[in-house]
Amino acid sequence: MGWAVRTAITAAIAALMTCAAHDARAANGAYAVDAADISEVGSCKVESWMSAATNTDFSAVANPSCVVDPFRPIELSLQTIRARSDGDWSTTIAPKAKTNFIPTGIGRWGLSAYGGGSFDAATGEALSAFAVIPATFRLSETMRINVNGGWLWDRTADRHYFTYGVGFDWKFTDTLQWTIEAYGQAGASEVASVVQPRLQTGVRYRPNEIFSVDVIYGRNISGENANWITIGTTIRFPVKGSEPEHRRTGHL
């Protein structure tokens, strides 16, 4: 194992342990910790995933997004979540806008920002508002560390939280990528698991530039103190005639 792999894994584990040591939340498909990158202007993608927990909670998510350039490149997405929690079903809509300020590169930090909110699709009630700063440090063409920090307003409980996340991505073959991440939210809550750290790890299979599938194990991923299995897919619609992403950027 080379020095870059050892350094990356050591840094990722150290960061995860640091976060896990504090009571403490933030996206990249079914993963919670976002990278600083956004796609090429004019491109679109549809991310979708299903998650099932050992306590019978369930969620199904569809998240279409496109990158437009009204005055600077902005990635606009509209996440729709159909979920069951404690036996009750709900449908939530969560629009989000993201832009990049500092492009990522090997050996340096990239920086972006996104914000949005969520509301109940049945009643129209606003449920939350959030803002997050994702930062990405690329160790090599195949490894990166993502760090997120932000703010969440839970309008239902009328509480404000500091959100955090740290994750490590490693593309260890031409078609396989491993991700591990910890995230959470710091603040007051009557339910202890809401402010306890959350963990996900999974493998992405991406046989081409268009399609990928994720298989993910998670723990406490929505603050309910249960184990989760998630299956996700991404279908990409690149700009016609453009180069594949890895050839344009030189990295994953």
Short mmCIF file of C-alpha atoms in Angstrom, two decimals:
data_model
loop_
_atom_site.label_atom_id
_atom_site.label_comp_id
_atom_site.label_asym_id
_atom_site.label_seq_id
_atom_site.Cartn_x
_atom_site.Cartn_y
_atom_site.Cartn_z
CA MET A 1 0.00 0.00 0.00
CA GLY A 2 1.49 3.36 -1.08
CA TRP A 3 2.03 6.44 1.06
CA ALA A 4 -0.93 8.25 -0.49
CA VAL A 5 -3.33 5.44 0.42
CA ARG A 6 -1.96 5.18 3.96
CA THR A 7 -2.10 8.95 4.43
CA ALA A 8 -5.66 9.18 3.11
CA ILE A 9 -6.99 6.35 5.24
CA THR A 10 -5.23 7.65 8.36
CA ALA A 11 -6.59 11.17 7.79
CA ALA A 12 -10.10 9.90 7.16
CA ILE A 13 -10.15 7.72 10.27
CA ALA A 14 -8.70 10.50 12.40
CA ALA A 15 -11.33 12.95 11.13
CA LEU A 16 -14.13 10.48 11.74
CA MET A 17 -12.92 9.83 15.28
CA THR A 18 -12.69 13.56 15.95
CA CYS A 19 -16.30 14.06 14.87
CA ALA A 20 -17.51 11.01 16.75
CA ALA A 21 -15.99 12.38 19.94
CA HIS A 22 -18.37 15.35 19.94
CA ASP A 23 -22.12 15.56 20.18
CA ALA A 24 -23.03 16.79 16.81
CA ARG A 25 -24.99 17.08 10.54
CA ALA A 26 -25.34 18.20 6.33
CA ALA A 27 -24.94 15.61 -0.64
CA ASN A 28 -23.66 13.31 -3.26
CA GLY A 29 -26.49 10.96 -4.11
CA ALA A 30 -27.53 8.86 -1.14
CA TYR A 31 -24.50 10.06 0.82
CA ALA A 32 -24.90 12.92 3.27
CA VAL A 33 -21.47 14.59 2.97
CA ASP A 34 -21.16 16.65 -0.21
CA ALA A 35 -18.10 17.37 -2.34
CA ALA A 36 -17.21 20.90 -3.45
CA ASP A 37 -17.55 20.09 -7.16
CA ILE A 38 -20.51 20.77 -9.38
CA SER A 39 -21.16 19.34 -12.85
CA GLU A 40 -20.67 21.03 -16.21
CA VAL A 41 -23.12 23.79 -17.21
CA GLY A 42 -25.96 22.27 -19.24
CA SER A 43 -25.63 18.79 -17.76
CA CYS A 44 -28.31 17.05 -15.71
CA LYS A 45 -28.64 13.92 -13.59
CA VAL A 46 -31.28 11.96 -11.72
CA GLU A 47 -30.26 10.42 -8.41
CA SER A 48 -32.62 8.00 -6.66
CA TRP A 49 -32.35 5.65 -3.72
CA MET A 50 -34.31 3.50 -1.29
CA SER A 51 -33.35 3.02 2.35
CA ALA A 52 -34.73 0.50 4.84
CA ALA A 53 -33.99 0.40 8.58
CA THR A 54 -34.05 -2.35 11.19
CA ASN A 55 -36.81 -0.47 13.07
CA THR A 56 -39.04 -0.64 9.90
CA ASP A 57 -38.46 3.03 8.96
CA PHE A 58 -38.22 3.47 5.18
CA SER A 59 -37.52 6.19 2.64
CA ALA A 60 -37.60 6.46 -1.16
CA VAL A 61 -35.94 9.50 -2.73
CA ALA A 62 -35.78 11.01 -6.23
CA ASN A 63 -33.42 13.93 -6.79
CA PRO A 64 -33.24 15.43 -10.31
CA SER A 65 -30.74 18.25 -10.83
CA CYS A 66 -29.33 20.44 -13.61
CA VAL A 67 -26.53 23.01 -13.82
CA VAL A 68 -27.47 26.41 -15.25
CA ASP A 69 -25.56 29.66 -15.67
CA PRO A 70 -27.78 32.72 -15.04
CA PHE A 71 -24.79 34.77 -13.78
CA ARG A 72 -22.48 31.94 -12.56
CA PRO A 73 -22.77 28.11 -12.68
CA ILE A 74 -25.45 26.96 -10.24
CA GLU A 75 -26.64 23.42 -9.65
CA LEU A 76 -30.39 23.34 -8.98
CA SER A 77 -32.03 20.24 -7.52
CA LEU A 78 -35.47 19.24 -6.27
CA GLN A 79 -35.44 16.30 -3.90
CA THR A 80 -38.68 14.40 -3.27
CA ILE A 81 -38.77 12.09 -0.24
CA ARG A 82 -41.48 9.55 0.53
CA ALA A 83 -40.78 8.23 4.03
CA ARG A 84 -42.20 6.12 6.84
CA SER A 85 -41.14 6.94 10.40
CA ASP A 86 -42.68 5.27 13.47
CA GLY A 87 -45.43 3.93 11.20
CA ASP A 88 -46.41 7.36 9.82
CA TRP A 89 -45.95 8.23 6.13
CA SER A 90 -44.94 11.63 4.80
CA THR A 91 -43.91 13.26 1.50
CA THR A 92 -41.34 16.04 1.60
CA ILE A 93 -40.03 18.34 -1.14
CA ALA A 94 -36.58 19.90 -0.71
CA PRO A 95 -35.24 22.38 -3.31
CA LYS A 96 -31.53 23.25 -3.20
CA ALA A 97 -29.10 25.54 -5.04
CA LYS A 98 -25.31 25.00 -5.05
CA THR A 99 -22.41 26.93 -6.56
CA ASN A 100 -18.63 26.47 -6.57
CA PHE A 101 -16.25 29.28 -5.53
CA ILE A 102 -12.86 27.54 -5.62
CA PRO A 103 -12.37 24.59 -8.03
CA THR A 104 -10.96 21.41 -6.54
CA GLY A 105 -7.51 20.17 -7.46
CA ILE A 106 -4.88 17.72 -6.31
CA GLY A 107 -3.07 19.05 -3.27
CA ARG A 108 -5.39 21.97 -2.62
CA TRP A 109 -8.80 22.76 -1.17
CA GLY A 110 -11.89 23.45 -3.26
CA LEU A 111 -14.87 25.32 -1.81
CA SER A 112 -18.57 25.68 -2.62
CA ALA A 113 -21.83 26.56 -0.88
CA TYR A 114 -25.42 25.43 -1.06
CA GLY A 115 -28.69 26.30 0.59
CA GLY A 116 -32.33 25.40 0.49
CA GLY A 117 -35.25 24.21 2.52
CA SER A 118 -37.93 21.57 2.80
CA PHE A 119 -41.71 21.54 3.06
CA ASP A 120 -44.53 19.05 3.50
CA ALA A 121 -45.97 18.20 0.08
CA ALA A 122 -49.44 17.51 1.51
CA THR A 123 -49.89 20.64 3.65
CA GLY A 124 -47.36 23.05 2.17
CA GLU A 125 -45.93 23.65 5.65
CA ALA A 126 -42.30 24.75 5.71
CA LEU A 127 -40.27 22.17 7.65
CA SER A 128 -36.67 23.37 7.54
CA ALA A 129 -34.08 25.72 6.09
CA PHE A 130 -30.37 24.98 5.70
CA ALA A 131 -27.06 26.33 4.42
CA VAL A 132 -23.83 24.33 4.05
CA ILE A 133 -20.22 25.00 3.04
CA PRO A 134 -18.62 21.88 1.45
CA ALA A 135 -14.82 21.78 1.12
CA THR A 136 -12.84 19.11 -0.75
CA PHE A 137 -9.14 18.27 -0.56
CA ARG A 138 -7.86 15.92 -3.27
CA LEU A 139 -5.00 13.66 -2.20
CA SER A 140 -4.61 12.19 -5.69
CA GLU A 141 -6.59 11.53 -8.87
CA THR A 142 -8.44 8.74 -7.05
CA MET A 143 -8.78 9.94 -3.43
CA ARG A 144 -10.38 12.94 -1.75
CA ILE A 145 -11.53 14.14 1.66
CA ASN A 146 -14.79 16.11 1.95
CA VAL A 147 -15.59 18.34 4.92
CA ASN A 148 -18.98 20.05 5.44
CA GLY A 149 -20.09 22.66 7.96
CA GLY A 150 -23.39 24.48 8.10
CA TRP A 151 -26.62 25.51 9.74
CA LEU A 152 -30.05 23.85 10.00
CA TRP A 153 -33.28 25.39 11.21
CA ASP A 154 -35.85 22.78 12.24
CA ARG A 155 -39.02 24.85 11.93
CA THR A 156 -41.22 22.11 13.42
CA ALA A 157 -39.32 22.21 16.72
CA ASP A 158 -38.17 25.82 16.15
CA ARG A 159 -34.57 24.86 16.89
CA HIS A 160 -31.28 25.78 15.23
CA TYR A 161 -28.43 23.31 14.79
CA PHE A 162 -24.80 23.42 13.71
CA THR A 163 -24.34 20.70 11.08
CA TYR A 164 -21.11 18.90 10.24
CA GLY A 165 -19.83 16.10 8.05
CA VAL A 166 -16.55 14.53 6.99
CA GLY A 167 -16.09 11.84 4.34
CA PHE A 168 -13.43 10.00 2.38
CA ASP A 169 -13.79 8.77 -1.24
CA TRP A 170 -11.36 6.30 -2.82
CA LYS A 171 -11.69 5.07 -6.41
CA PHE A 172 -9.75 1.83 -6.01
CA THR A 173 -10.45 0.37 -9.48
CA ASP A 174 -11.60 1.83 -12.79
CA THR A 175 -15.23 1.06 -11.89
CA LEU A 176 -15.40 0.85 -8.06
CA GLN A 177 -15.34 3.62 -5.44
CA TRP A 178 -15.44 3.27 -1.64
CA THR A 179 -16.91 5.98 0.59
CA ILE A 180 -17.00 6.35 4.36
CA GLU A 181 -18.55 9.33 6.12
CA ALA A 182 -19.66 10.63 9.50
CA TYR A 183 -22.05 13.52 9.97
CA GLY A 184 -24.47 14.96 12.48
CA GLN A 185 -26.05 18.02 14.05
CA ALA A 186 -25.13 19.76 17.28
CA GLY A 187 -27.80 21.36 19.42
CA ALA A 188 -30.57 20.67 21.92
CA SER A 189 -32.95 17.72 21.57
CA GLU A 190 -35.10 15.62 23.87
CA VAL A 191 -34.14 12.55 21.79
CA ALA A 192 -30.45 11.75 22.33
CA SER A 193 -29.94 9.98 18.99
CA VAL A 194 -30.93 13.14 17.05
CA VAL A 195 -27.68 14.81 18.11
CA GLN A 196 -25.51 11.69 18.10
CA PRO A 197 -23.07 11.07 15.22
CA ARG A 198 -24.31 9.26 12.12
CA LEU A 199 -22.26 6.93 9.92
CA GLN A 200 -22.46 5.58 6.37
CA THR A 201 -20.09 3.48 4.28
CA GLY A 202 -20.66 1.98 0.87
CA VAL A 203 -19.34 1.04 -2.56
CA ARG A 204 -20.25 2.67 -5.88
CA TYR A 205 -20.09 0.70 -9.14
CA ARG A 206 -19.76 2.99 -12.14
CA PRO A 207 -19.20 1.01 -15.37
CA ASN A 208 -19.45 4.09 -17.61
CA GLU A 209 -19.91 7.87 -17.54
CA ILE A 210 -23.72 7.65 -17.56
CA PHE A 211 -24.77 5.19 -14.87
CA SER A 212 -23.71 4.19 -11.36
CA VAL A 213 -25.18 2.15 -8.50
CA ASP A 214 -24.46 2.39 -4.76
CA VAL A 215 -24.82 -0.15 -1.95
CA ILE A 216 -24.53 1.53 1.46
CA TYR A 217 -24.69 0.55 5.12
CA GLY A 218 -25.68 3.28 7.57
CA ARG A 219 -26.12 3.74 11.30
CA ASN A 220 -28.51 6.31 12.84
CA ILE A 221 -28.68 8.10 9.48
CA SER A 222 -31.81 10.09 10.32
CA GLY A 223 -31.29 10.28 14.08
CA GLU A 224 -33.44 7.26 14.97
CA ASN A 225 -30.73 4.91 16.35
CA ALA A 226 -31.23 2.11 13.79
CA ASN A 227 -29.19 0.30 11.14
CA TRP A 228 -29.91 1.06 7.48
CA ILE A 229 -29.30 -0.50 4.06
CA THR A 230 -29.51 1.79 1.03
CA ILE A 231 -29.57 0.98 -2.69
CA GLY A 232 -29.08 3.99 -4.96
CA THR A 233 -28.64 4.79 -8.64
CA THR A 234 -27.52 7.81 -10.63
CA ILE A 235 -28.29 8.45 -14.31
CA ARG A 236 -26.31 11.33 -15.87
CA PHE A 237 -27.15 13.42 -18.92
CA PRO A 238 -23.89 15.13 -19.96
CA VAL A 239 -23.64 18.02 -22.38
CA LYS A 240 -23.78 16.68 -25.93
CA GLY A 241 -20.33 16.51 -27.47
CA SER A 242 -18.49 17.24 -24.21
CA GLU A 243 -15.58 15.17 -22.93
CA PRO A 244 -16.21 12.62 -20.17
CA GLU A 245 -15.91 14.13 -16.71
CA HIS A 246 -12.72 12.33 -15.69
CA ARG A 247 -10.98 13.47 -18.88
CA ARG A 248 -11.98 17.12 -18.30
CA THR A 249 -10.96 17.22 -14.65
CA GLY A 250 -8.25 14.56 -14.44
CA HIS A 251 -9.69 13.09 -11.24
CA LEU A 252 -12.72 11.28 -9.86
#
